[in-house]
XYZ file of C-alpha atoms in Angstrom:
565
model
C 34.842 -8.624 76.683
C 36.877 -10.688 79.123
C 40.550 -10.941 80.035
C 42.303 -14.247 79.392
C 45.917 -14.468 80.473
C 46.217 -10.720 80.084
C 44.762 -10.717 76.564
C 41.519 -9.213 75.288
C 39.048 -11.759 73.967
C 35.633 -11.152 72.511
C 33.369 -14.165 72.080
C 31.249 -13.733 68.979
C 28.241 -15.975 68.574
C 25.624 -16.057 65.885
C 23.055 -14.892 68.430
C 24.420 -11.359 68.729
C 26.908 -8.975 67.115
C 30.080 -7.709 68.770
C 33.461 -6.255 67.874
C 36.124 -8.873 67.233
C 39.800 -9.169 66.360
C 41.258 -10.900 63.323
C 44.460 -12.828 63.021
C 47.088 -10.354 61.905
C 48.842 -12.864 59.635
C 45.940 -13.209 57.219
C 45.354 -16.862 58.138
C 41.692 -16.888 57.113
C 38.744 -15.507 58.984
C 35.907 -13.181 58.196
C 36.042 -9.442 58.199
C 33.789 -6.889 59.861
C 32.169 -6.267 56.455
C 31.051 -9.885 55.997
C 27.248 -10.190 56.089
C 25.932 -12.083 59.100
C 25.290 -15.773 58.539
C 21.657 -16.801 58.363
C 20.544 -20.423 58.689
C 18.762 -22.275 55.888
C 14.975 -22.107 56.116
C 13.611 -24.175 58.993
C 17.035 -24.917 60.490
C 18.028 -23.389 63.842
C 21.235 -21.435 64.362
C 23.882 -23.491 66.210
C 24.969 -22.205 69.602
C 28.630 -22.547 68.603
C 30.705 -22.938 65.479
C 29.694 -20.399 62.845
C 30.734 -16.900 63.916
C 33.334 -17.368 66.663
C 36.646 -15.709 65.802
C 40.122 -16.348 67.176
C 42.170 -13.854 69.145
C 44.558 -11.646 67.191
C 48.111 -12.867 66.883
C 50.717 -10.971 68.946
C 52.246 -7.967 67.168
C 55.214 -8.050 67.206
C 55.616 -11.796 67.768
C 59.290 -12.308 68.542
C 59.023 -14.258 71.792
C 56.769 -17.134 72.827
C 53.496 -16.083 74.349
C 51.312 -18.464 76.320
C 48.367 -19.764 74.338
C 49.667 -18.735 70.891
C 51.178 -21.613 68.911
C 53.041 -21.240 65.639
C 53.699 -24.376 63.537
C 55.887 -24.569 60.424
C 57.567 -27.894 59.628
C 59.562 -26.376 56.752
C 61.390 -23.726 58.779
C 65.097 -24.557 59.347
C 64.787 -23.739 63.078
C 61.531 -25.675 63.607
C 61.594 -28.095 66.548
C 59.339 -29.467 69.281
C 62.287 -29.972 71.649
C 62.035 -27.562 74.589
C 59.646 -25.382 72.619
C 56.108 -25.104 73.938
C 54.457 -22.520 71.688
C 56.779 -21.354 68.923
C 56.965 -18.080 66.988
C 57.197 -17.273 63.262
C 61.010 -17.109 63.588
C 61.321 -20.138 65.857
C 58.307 -22.367 65.178
C 57.239 -25.768 66.418
C 57.289 -28.667 63.963
C 53.913 -30.155 64.918
C 50.570 -29.369 66.528
C 50.350 -30.401 70.200
C 47.988 -33.340 70.651
C 46.204 -31.613 73.549
C 45.215 -27.954 73.394
C 44.240 -26.059 76.573
C 41.512 -23.395 76.781
C 41.928 -20.250 74.635
C 44.681 -21.781 72.491
C 45.202 -20.290 69.026
C 47.258 -22.527 66.720
C 48.555 -21.003 63.470
C 49.781 -23.611 60.982
C 52.114 -22.696 58.111
C 54.576 -24.658 56.012
C 53.559 -28.123 54.914
C 52.833 -30.545 53.569
C 52.460 -32.525 56.794
C 52.980 -36.139 55.754
C 51.169 -38.872 57.670
C 52.095 -42.558 57.165
C 49.713 -44.849 55.321
C 47.204 -46.394 57.733
C 48.145 -44.092 60.626
C 45.668 -42.400 62.967
C 46.131 -39.147 64.887
C 43.816 -37.595 67.500
C 43.815 -33.982 68.716
C 42.143 -33.105 72.005
C 40.397 -29.768 72.564
C 39.995 -28.467 76.114
C 38.129 -25.280 75.260
C 35.207 -23.698 77.052
C 32.324 -21.538 75.845
C 34.284 -18.435 76.916
C 37.710 -19.771 75.890
C 37.398 -21.883 72.717
C 40.383 -23.396 70.916
C 41.275 -22.557 67.298
C 43.487 -24.424 64.827
C 43.922 -22.441 61.594
C 45.980 -23.023 58.474
C 47.682 -20.516 56.216
C 46.349 -20.624 52.627
C 47.197 -23.900 50.894
C 48.653 -25.734 53.911
C 48.162 -29.472 53.365
C 48.038 -32.590 55.473
C 48.726 -35.627 53.276
C 48.038 -39.291 53.992
C 50.422 -41.849 52.546
C 49.507 -44.382 49.885
C 47.862 -46.809 49.614
C 45.604 -46.609 52.698
C 45.566 -42.917 53.515
C 45.490 -41.614 57.106
C 42.953 -40.570 59.737
C 42.761 -37.381 61.820
C 40.161 -37.330 64.584
C 39.063 -34.807 67.183
C 38.024 -35.155 70.821
C 36.993 -32.823 73.615
C 34.926 -29.662 73.427
C 34.700 -26.096 72.160
C 37.134 -26.292 69.300
C 37.380 -24.926 65.764
C 39.521 -26.464 63.013
C 39.593 -24.359 59.870
C 41.158 -23.541 56.492
C 43.268 -26.665 56.032
C 43.585 -29.029 53.062
C 43.381 -32.774 53.724
C 44.751 -34.947 50.919
C 43.961 -38.646 51.239
C 42.847 -38.149 54.855
C 39.513 -38.843 56.530
C 38.439 -36.921 59.627
C 35.802 -36.813 62.355
C 35.048 -37.590 65.978
C 37.622 -39.691 67.797
C 36.605 -43.244 68.743
C 35.012 -43.363 72.185
C 36.471 -40.066 73.394
C 33.450 -37.804 72.946
C 33.222 -34.608 70.920
C 30.919 -31.679 71.635
C 30.675 -28.069 70.542
C 33.102 -28.521 67.690
C 33.292 -26.735 64.337
C 34.997 -28.043 61.198
C 34.837 -25.169 58.713
C 36.406 -23.739 55.536
C 38.462 -26.908 54.921
C 39.075 -29.104 51.879
C 39.015 -32.925 51.941
C 39.895 -34.614 48.667
C 41.446 -37.559 46.856
C 40.847 -40.388 49.341
C 42.480 -43.680 48.284
C 41.818 -45.835 51.358
C 38.965 -48.180 52.268
C 35.862 -47.963 50.094
C 33.300 -47.967 52.921
C 34.082 -44.958 55.076
C 33.239 -41.288 55.679
C 35.374 -38.233 55.062
C 33.908 -36.684 58.230
C 32.177 -38.899 60.774
C 30.172 -37.394 63.641
C 29.170 -40.767 65.120
C 30.545 -42.074 68.366
C 32.090 -45.161 66.664
C 32.314 -47.162 69.921
C 29.221 -48.893 71.412
C 28.335 -47.365 74.767
C 30.630 -44.388 74.276
C 29.665 -40.768 74.933
C 27.269 -38.969 72.630
C 28.828 -36.556 70.141
C 26.751 -33.384 70.028
C 26.631 -29.814 68.779
C 28.944 -30.463 65.851
C 29.076 -28.030 62.914
C 30.431 -28.985 59.474
C 30.354 -25.651 57.645
C 31.615 -24.301 54.303
C 33.903 -27.182 53.374
C 34.801 -28.730 50.027
C 34.565 -32.511 50.318
C 35.163 -33.705 46.782
C 36.767 -36.287 44.493
C 37.035 -39.015 47.096
C 37.553 -42.427 45.432
C 36.681 -43.264 41.879
C 32.983 -43.438 41.034
C 31.991 -46.726 39.479
C 28.380 -47.506 38.671
C 29.391 -51.108 38.014
C 30.236 -51.740 41.687
C 29.573 -50.115 45.023
C 32.353 -47.965 46.488
C 30.597 -46.383 49.424
C 32.809 -43.432 50.339
C 30.527 -40.873 52.001
C 31.060 -37.157 52.537
C 29.590 -36.688 56.031
C 28.021 -39.314 58.302
C 25.982 -38.520 61.417
C 25.394 -42.010 62.745
C 24.576 -43.676 66.066
C 25.454 -41.522 69.047
C 25.368 -38.176 67.245
C 22.848 -35.447 67.897
C 22.521 -31.747 67.110
C 24.716 -31.886 64.013
C 24.769 -29.135 61.373
C 25.968 -29.868 57.816
C 25.577 -26.483 56.135
C 26.905 -24.542 53.142
C 29.295 -27.270 51.983
C 30.207 -28.627 48.555
C 29.881 -32.423 48.740
C 30.424 -33.789 45.252
C 32.012 -36.573 43.205
C 31.874 -39.094 46.053
C 31.700 -42.862 45.729
C 28.690 -43.015 48.075
C 26.309 -40.414 49.520
C 27.036 -36.757 50.133
C 25.423 -36.995 53.590
C 24.070 -39.975 55.490
C 22.292 -40.053 58.820
C 21.893 -43.138 60.969
C 22.943 -46.687 60.146
C 21.504 -49.854 58.705
C 19.138 -51.698 61.073
C 19.219 -52.782 63.738
C 20.658 -49.497 65.030
C 21.546 -49.270 68.726
C 20.350 -46.346 70.779
C 20.831 -43.471 70.854
C 19.946 -43.038 67.218
C 21.172 -40.038 65.263
C 18.816 -37.172 66.058
C 18.343 -33.483 65.316
C 20.479 -33.534 62.195
C 20.346 -30.389 60.052
C 21.431 -30.596 56.408
C 21.143 -27.228 54.729
C 22.179 -25.198 51.692
C 24.781 -27.692 50.490
C 25.694 -28.316 46.853
C 25.697 -32.059 46.273
C 25.780 -34.550 43.414
C 27.755 -36.407 40.744
C 28.045 -39.244 43.296
C 27.973 -43.012 43.117
C 24.858 -43.065 45.324
C 22.543 -40.417 46.816
C 22.778 -36.799 47.848
C 21.142 -37.504 51.231
C 20.391 -40.919 52.746
C 18.328 -40.887 55.968
C 18.530 -44.197 57.828
C 16.893 -44.610 61.225
C 17.365 -40.924 61.999
C 15.103 -38.854 64.216
C 14.175 -35.215 63.664
C 16.147 -34.666 60.444
C 15.663 -31.401 58.526
C 16.967 -31.221 54.941
C 16.586 -27.676 53.612
C 17.600 -25.551 50.617
C 20.138 -28.006 49.215
C 20.952 -28.455 45.535
C 21.220 -32.067 44.351
C 22.161 -32.904 40.766
C 23.430 -35.584 38.376
C 22.916 -39.031 39.873
C 22.584 -42.299 37.974
C 21.618 -45.820 39.098
C 24.374 -48.365 39.622
C 24.561 -51.595 37.687
C 26.437 -53.525 40.360
C 25.737 -51.680 43.624
C 22.579 -50.786 45.493
C 21.802 -47.282 44.274
C 18.811 -46.462 42.085
C 19.898 -42.890 41.465
C 17.730 -41.291 44.170
C 18.357 -37.680 45.108
C 17.060 -38.010 48.671
C 16.111 -41.360 50.177
C 14.417 -41.920 53.558
C 14.063 -45.437 54.940
C 14.686 -47.939 57.762
C 12.073 -46.451 60.117
C 13.355 -42.900 60.076
C 11.181 -40.761 62.319
C 9.956 -37.239 61.501
C 11.926 -36.199 58.437
C 11.460 -32.760 56.866
C 12.497 -32.281 53.218
C 12.146 -28.535 52.643
C 12.899 -26.139 49.779
C 15.484 -28.278 47.958
C 16.273 -28.343 44.238
C 16.732 -31.840 42.795
C 17.459 -32.297 39.102
C 18.957 -34.704 36.578
C 18.534 -37.781 38.746
C 16.591 -40.971 38.007
C 14.440 -40.811 41.159
C 13.849 -37.574 43.045
C 12.643 -38.220 46.599
C 12.066 -41.836 47.612
C 10.734 -42.830 51.030
C 10.133 -46.376 52.254
C 9.025 -47.547 55.699
C 9.374 -44.252 57.532
C 7.264 -42.531 60.185
C 6.046 -38.917 59.756
C 7.356 -37.460 56.504
C 7.007 -33.872 55.310
C 7.967 -32.863 51.739
C 7.452 -29.110 51.326
C 8.518 -26.428 48.850
C 10.908 -28.470 46.707
C 11.731 -28.085 43.020
C 12.190 -31.357 41.110
C 13.011 -31.350 37.420
C 14.510 -33.699 34.838
C 13.714 -36.798 36.901
C 13.960 -39.356 34.112
C 14.611 -43.108 34.161
C 17.903 -44.464 32.829
C 17.168 -46.877 29.973
C 20.583 -48.542 30.297
C 19.598 -49.836 33.761
C 15.795 -49.575 33.962
C 15.197 -51.985 31.066
C 11.640 -52.800 32.127
C 10.530 -49.206 32.651
C 6.756 -48.909 32.701
C 5.301 -45.441 33.374
C 2.141 -47.070 34.716
C 3.918 -49.065 37.426
C 4.445 -47.414 40.805
C 7.914 -48.857 41.377
C 9.446 -47.709 38.080
C 12.137 -45.062 37.862
C 11.677 -41.519 36.645
C 9.362 -40.585 39.532
C 9.812 -37.202 41.196
C 8.275 -38.142 44.582
C 7.713 -41.788 45.431
C 6.471 -42.871 48.871
C 6.043 -46.514 49.903
C 5.064 -47.951 53.259
C 4.661 -44.779 55.337
C 3.235 -44.621 58.837
C 2.088 -41.604 60.808
C 1.707 -38.365 58.857
C 2.513 -37.793 55.188
C 2.461 -34.212 53.869
C 3.441 -33.351 50.267
C 2.820 -29.624 49.908
C 3.816 -26.717 47.624
C 6.288 -28.604 45.428
C 7.057 -27.896 41.758
C 7.741 -30.849 39.420
C 8.488 -30.651 35.701
C 10.288 -32.384 32.817
C 10.016 -35.748 34.580
C 8.581 -39.174 33.732
C 6.062 -39.083 36.577
C 4.985 -36.757 39.358
C 3.855 -37.784 42.865
C 3.095 -41.453 43.579
C 1.979 -42.945 46.886
C 2.140 -46.712 47.234
C 0.910 -48.201 50.501
C 0.415 -51.857 51.470
C -2.063 -50.583 54.058
C -3.309 -47.010 53.933
C -4.738 -47.381 57.429
C -1.206 -47.136 58.796
C -1.112 -43.496 57.691
C -2.959 -41.156 60.026
C -3.110 -38.230 57.596
C -2.143 -37.625 53.976
C -1.979 -34.162 52.434
C -1.207 -33.629 48.756
C -1.882 -29.905 48.490
C -0.672 -26.885 46.481
C 1.628 -28.915 44.222
C 2.473 -27.989 40.624
C 3.177 -30.904 38.257
C 3.606 -29.964 34.622
C 5.403 -30.982 31.443
C 5.847 -34.708 32.030
C 7.945 -36.516 29.449
C 5.636 -39.426 28.594
C 2.597 -41.394 29.663
C 3.228 -41.240 33.402
C 0.598 -39.714 35.678
C 0.919 -36.427 37.513
C -0.521 -37.872 40.743
C -1.114 -41.489 41.723
C -2.210 -43.737 44.587
C -1.963 -47.520 44.738
C -5.352 -47.746 46.500
C -8.459 -48.600 44.490
C -10.173 -45.494 45.874
C -8.817 -42.251 47.233
C -8.152 -42.983 50.933
C -10.554 -41.314 53.381
C -7.700 -39.668 55.333
C -6.333 -38.009 52.179
C -6.584 -34.292 51.514
C -6.025 -33.873 47.775
C -6.771 -30.254 46.861
C -5.442 -27.163 45.059
C -2.949 -28.927 42.818
C -2.022 -27.855 39.303
C -1.547 -30.299 36.422
C -1.942 -30.273 32.647
C -4.394 -33.075 32.083
C -4.157 -35.317 29.072
C -3.740 -39.074 29.080
C -4.064 -40.376 32.620
C -3.159 -37.263 34.605
C -4.444 -38.911 37.819
C -4.205 -42.613 38.599
C -6.005 -44.413 41.432
C -4.997 -48.070 41.558
C -5.089 -49.222 37.935
C -7.722 -46.672 36.909
C -6.442 -43.635 35.023
C -8.378 -40.392 34.617
C -7.749 -38.116 31.657
C -9.584 -35.072 32.982
C -10.283 -33.437 36.328
C -14.017 -33.783 35.758
C -13.819 -37.531 35.197
C -11.754 -37.918 38.351
C -14.127 -35.802 40.417
C -17.139 -37.707 39.143
C -15.634 -41.068 40.056
C -13.660 -40.279 43.187
C -14.659 -36.848 44.448
C -12.030 -34.515 45.861
C -9.444 -32.341 44.156
C -11.263 -29.177 45.135
C -9.393 -26.150 43.857
C -7.315 -28.239 41.436
C -6.374 -26.636 38.120
C -5.604 -28.149 34.723
C -3.598 -25.479 32.903
C -0.212 -24.281 31.705
C 1.512 -22.699 34.740
C 3.095 -19.870 32.640
C 6.611 -19.484 33.998
C 8.290 -16.131 34.418
C 9.851 -15.593 30.976
C 12.900 -13.935 32.519
C 13.572 -16.879 34.865
C 12.525 -20.027 33.017
C 15.467 -22.003 34.398
C 14.345 -21.249 37.955
C 10.616 -22.003 37.384
C 9.240 -18.927 39.126
C 5.703 -17.912 38.207
C 4.723 -15.386 35.572
C 2.230 -12.624 36.233
C -0.558 -14.515 34.398
C 0.253 -17.938 35.829
C -2.709 -20.180 36.608
C -0.887 -21.103 39.836
C -0.956 -17.533 41.111
C -3.407 -17.026 44.005
C -4.836 -20.505 43.296
C -3.490 -22.260 46.406
C -4.854 -22.662 49.903
C -3.585 -21.616 53.313
C -5.288 -24.559 55.009
C -2.476 -27.079 54.839
C -1.683 -28.203 58.364
C 2.014 -28.698 57.679
C 3.084 -25.124 58.378
C 1.412 -24.930 61.762
C 2.672 -28.426 62.568
C 6.268 -27.253 62.127
C 5.722 -24.060 64.112
C 4.214 -25.939 67.070
C 7.000 -28.541 67.102
C 9.977 -26.205 66.718
C 8.848 -22.640 67.351
C 9.982 -21.520 63.879
C 8.095 -20.720 60.690
C 8.479 -22.408 57.301
C 5.762 -20.293 55.645
C 8.144 -19.361 52.833
C 8.794 -20.284 49.234
C 11.925 -21.943 47.849
C 14.004 -18.757 47.973
C 12.706 -17.359 51.257
C 9.829 -15.123 50.189
C 7.120 -15.117 52.849
C 3.823 -16.809 52.014
C 1.513 -15.378 50.910
C 2.909 -12.471 48.899
C -0.593 -11.443 47.942
C -3.822 -12.124 49.758
C -3.872 -15.758 48.593
C -1.278 -18.521 48.475
C 0.239 -19.625 45.177
C 0.522 -23.209 43.968
C 4.024 -24.666 43.653
C 7.407 -23.962 45.227
C 7.486 -20.238 44.413
C 5.291 -17.303 45.341
C 4.777 -14.796 42.550
C 6.802 -11.672 43.309
C 6.285 -8.777 40.907
C 9.416 -7.058 39.672
C 9.348 -3.484 40.868
C 10.344 -0.920 38.228
C 13.588 0.952 38.929
C 13.291 4.321 40.561
C 13.530 7.245 38.118
């Protein structure tokens, strides 16, 4: 505990637990009984932005006190004239544009109306020991005027902006000013009416040659209903963008839905100037019902996408979206797609021209082509829709491990102009079952299984063409093994789901996938060596293995323990 201007202040970080004070007015905040926040699997905990809490408001608060601001534009005595801080009885009308260290700004009243097309920047001068907080009372709104909406941006360091509602307003890092150690949390952004190609929160630097924006946390926000969604034309309004000049960005535990474009996009279209977006962490968000994708990785470096839910995407008839859940392209480097659930989309995970790609522990279901757009659908063609995992033109490493795929047109397809560009391919411990038609469970565009491929311990239910190599289709595991070799430990069987959890696709006690996997995939050790963290878990965080052997698919079998008598 330290003393700041005569006040007690306890800095709470997610790295350790301490006693903290809450705002006495009830303007948001956690309580001592809240469970500690844990990061999504594989994602590190940010150094700032999740658990920090503001100082308690003065009690009683009848006179101005340095560092405590009270804003209420509806109060009859509200004014900014000769009033530095304000009190609940004599508030300021507006938030100061520059906030010194240890400031706590409480915002009541509203709505705060911003003219159409206007832009407003707030500067944070916090430090690690004295961060700045701006906090809204429940329901306080900032509203941008029609028809263009308004923009609120942030600059500086060590600031938290929380619990506000932004109507027809986009937000993010200020142009060219630099933003670092900043948290945007527990807010709502909705009903944008301005330009079609924009982001509701932008972490990019926006100005060529400007400072890098880093250590930015976008946490527990609702970013929804921004622009109308039209599949007849592109209206690329994105939830969160981490583009050129952004690094160490966390997008976690948000709802990013009903957007004209993507829920989250990293990087930019080529050619992208340096520094590219790097170390972007997208975790445990609920995304979907968009005009484009849930996540679009463009020219990003070190991107981890973990434990998100992505649903309900359709291809556009007049734009450039094919209804992909997660798409990786434009020479993205080292992308990890871990433990996500993707369902009711026309393409699950699509990767083109990327370097080092790791697809581990995901659940993909109901990946079916849209006949109103995909008129020439052919389940035997690699480029057709309805594919759960489709990889084209990879370089470096390609690992597809411990995924579960069901109720889809096709399973895992790898299409390479030149397989020699890929240093290692692992297709291991995957469960593909219950396809909707004639599509194959596993397929390669090469005429023979590439030498650098490890294709073992996968489950499928063989019938017509369960494995395809080039144009040759194999109806049984034995016919494939006789012609191509490989697929050691593979199983052709019904997986037998847990009858009590059929919507989740966990394994039943007699599942053929139970104890049928291998622990020899290199992907888990690769992650541990690179980042010092383990991803040896299943989709919901159970450690692998639960028994002596690994299970096939995204879930480890976990027996239900009987209740104690």
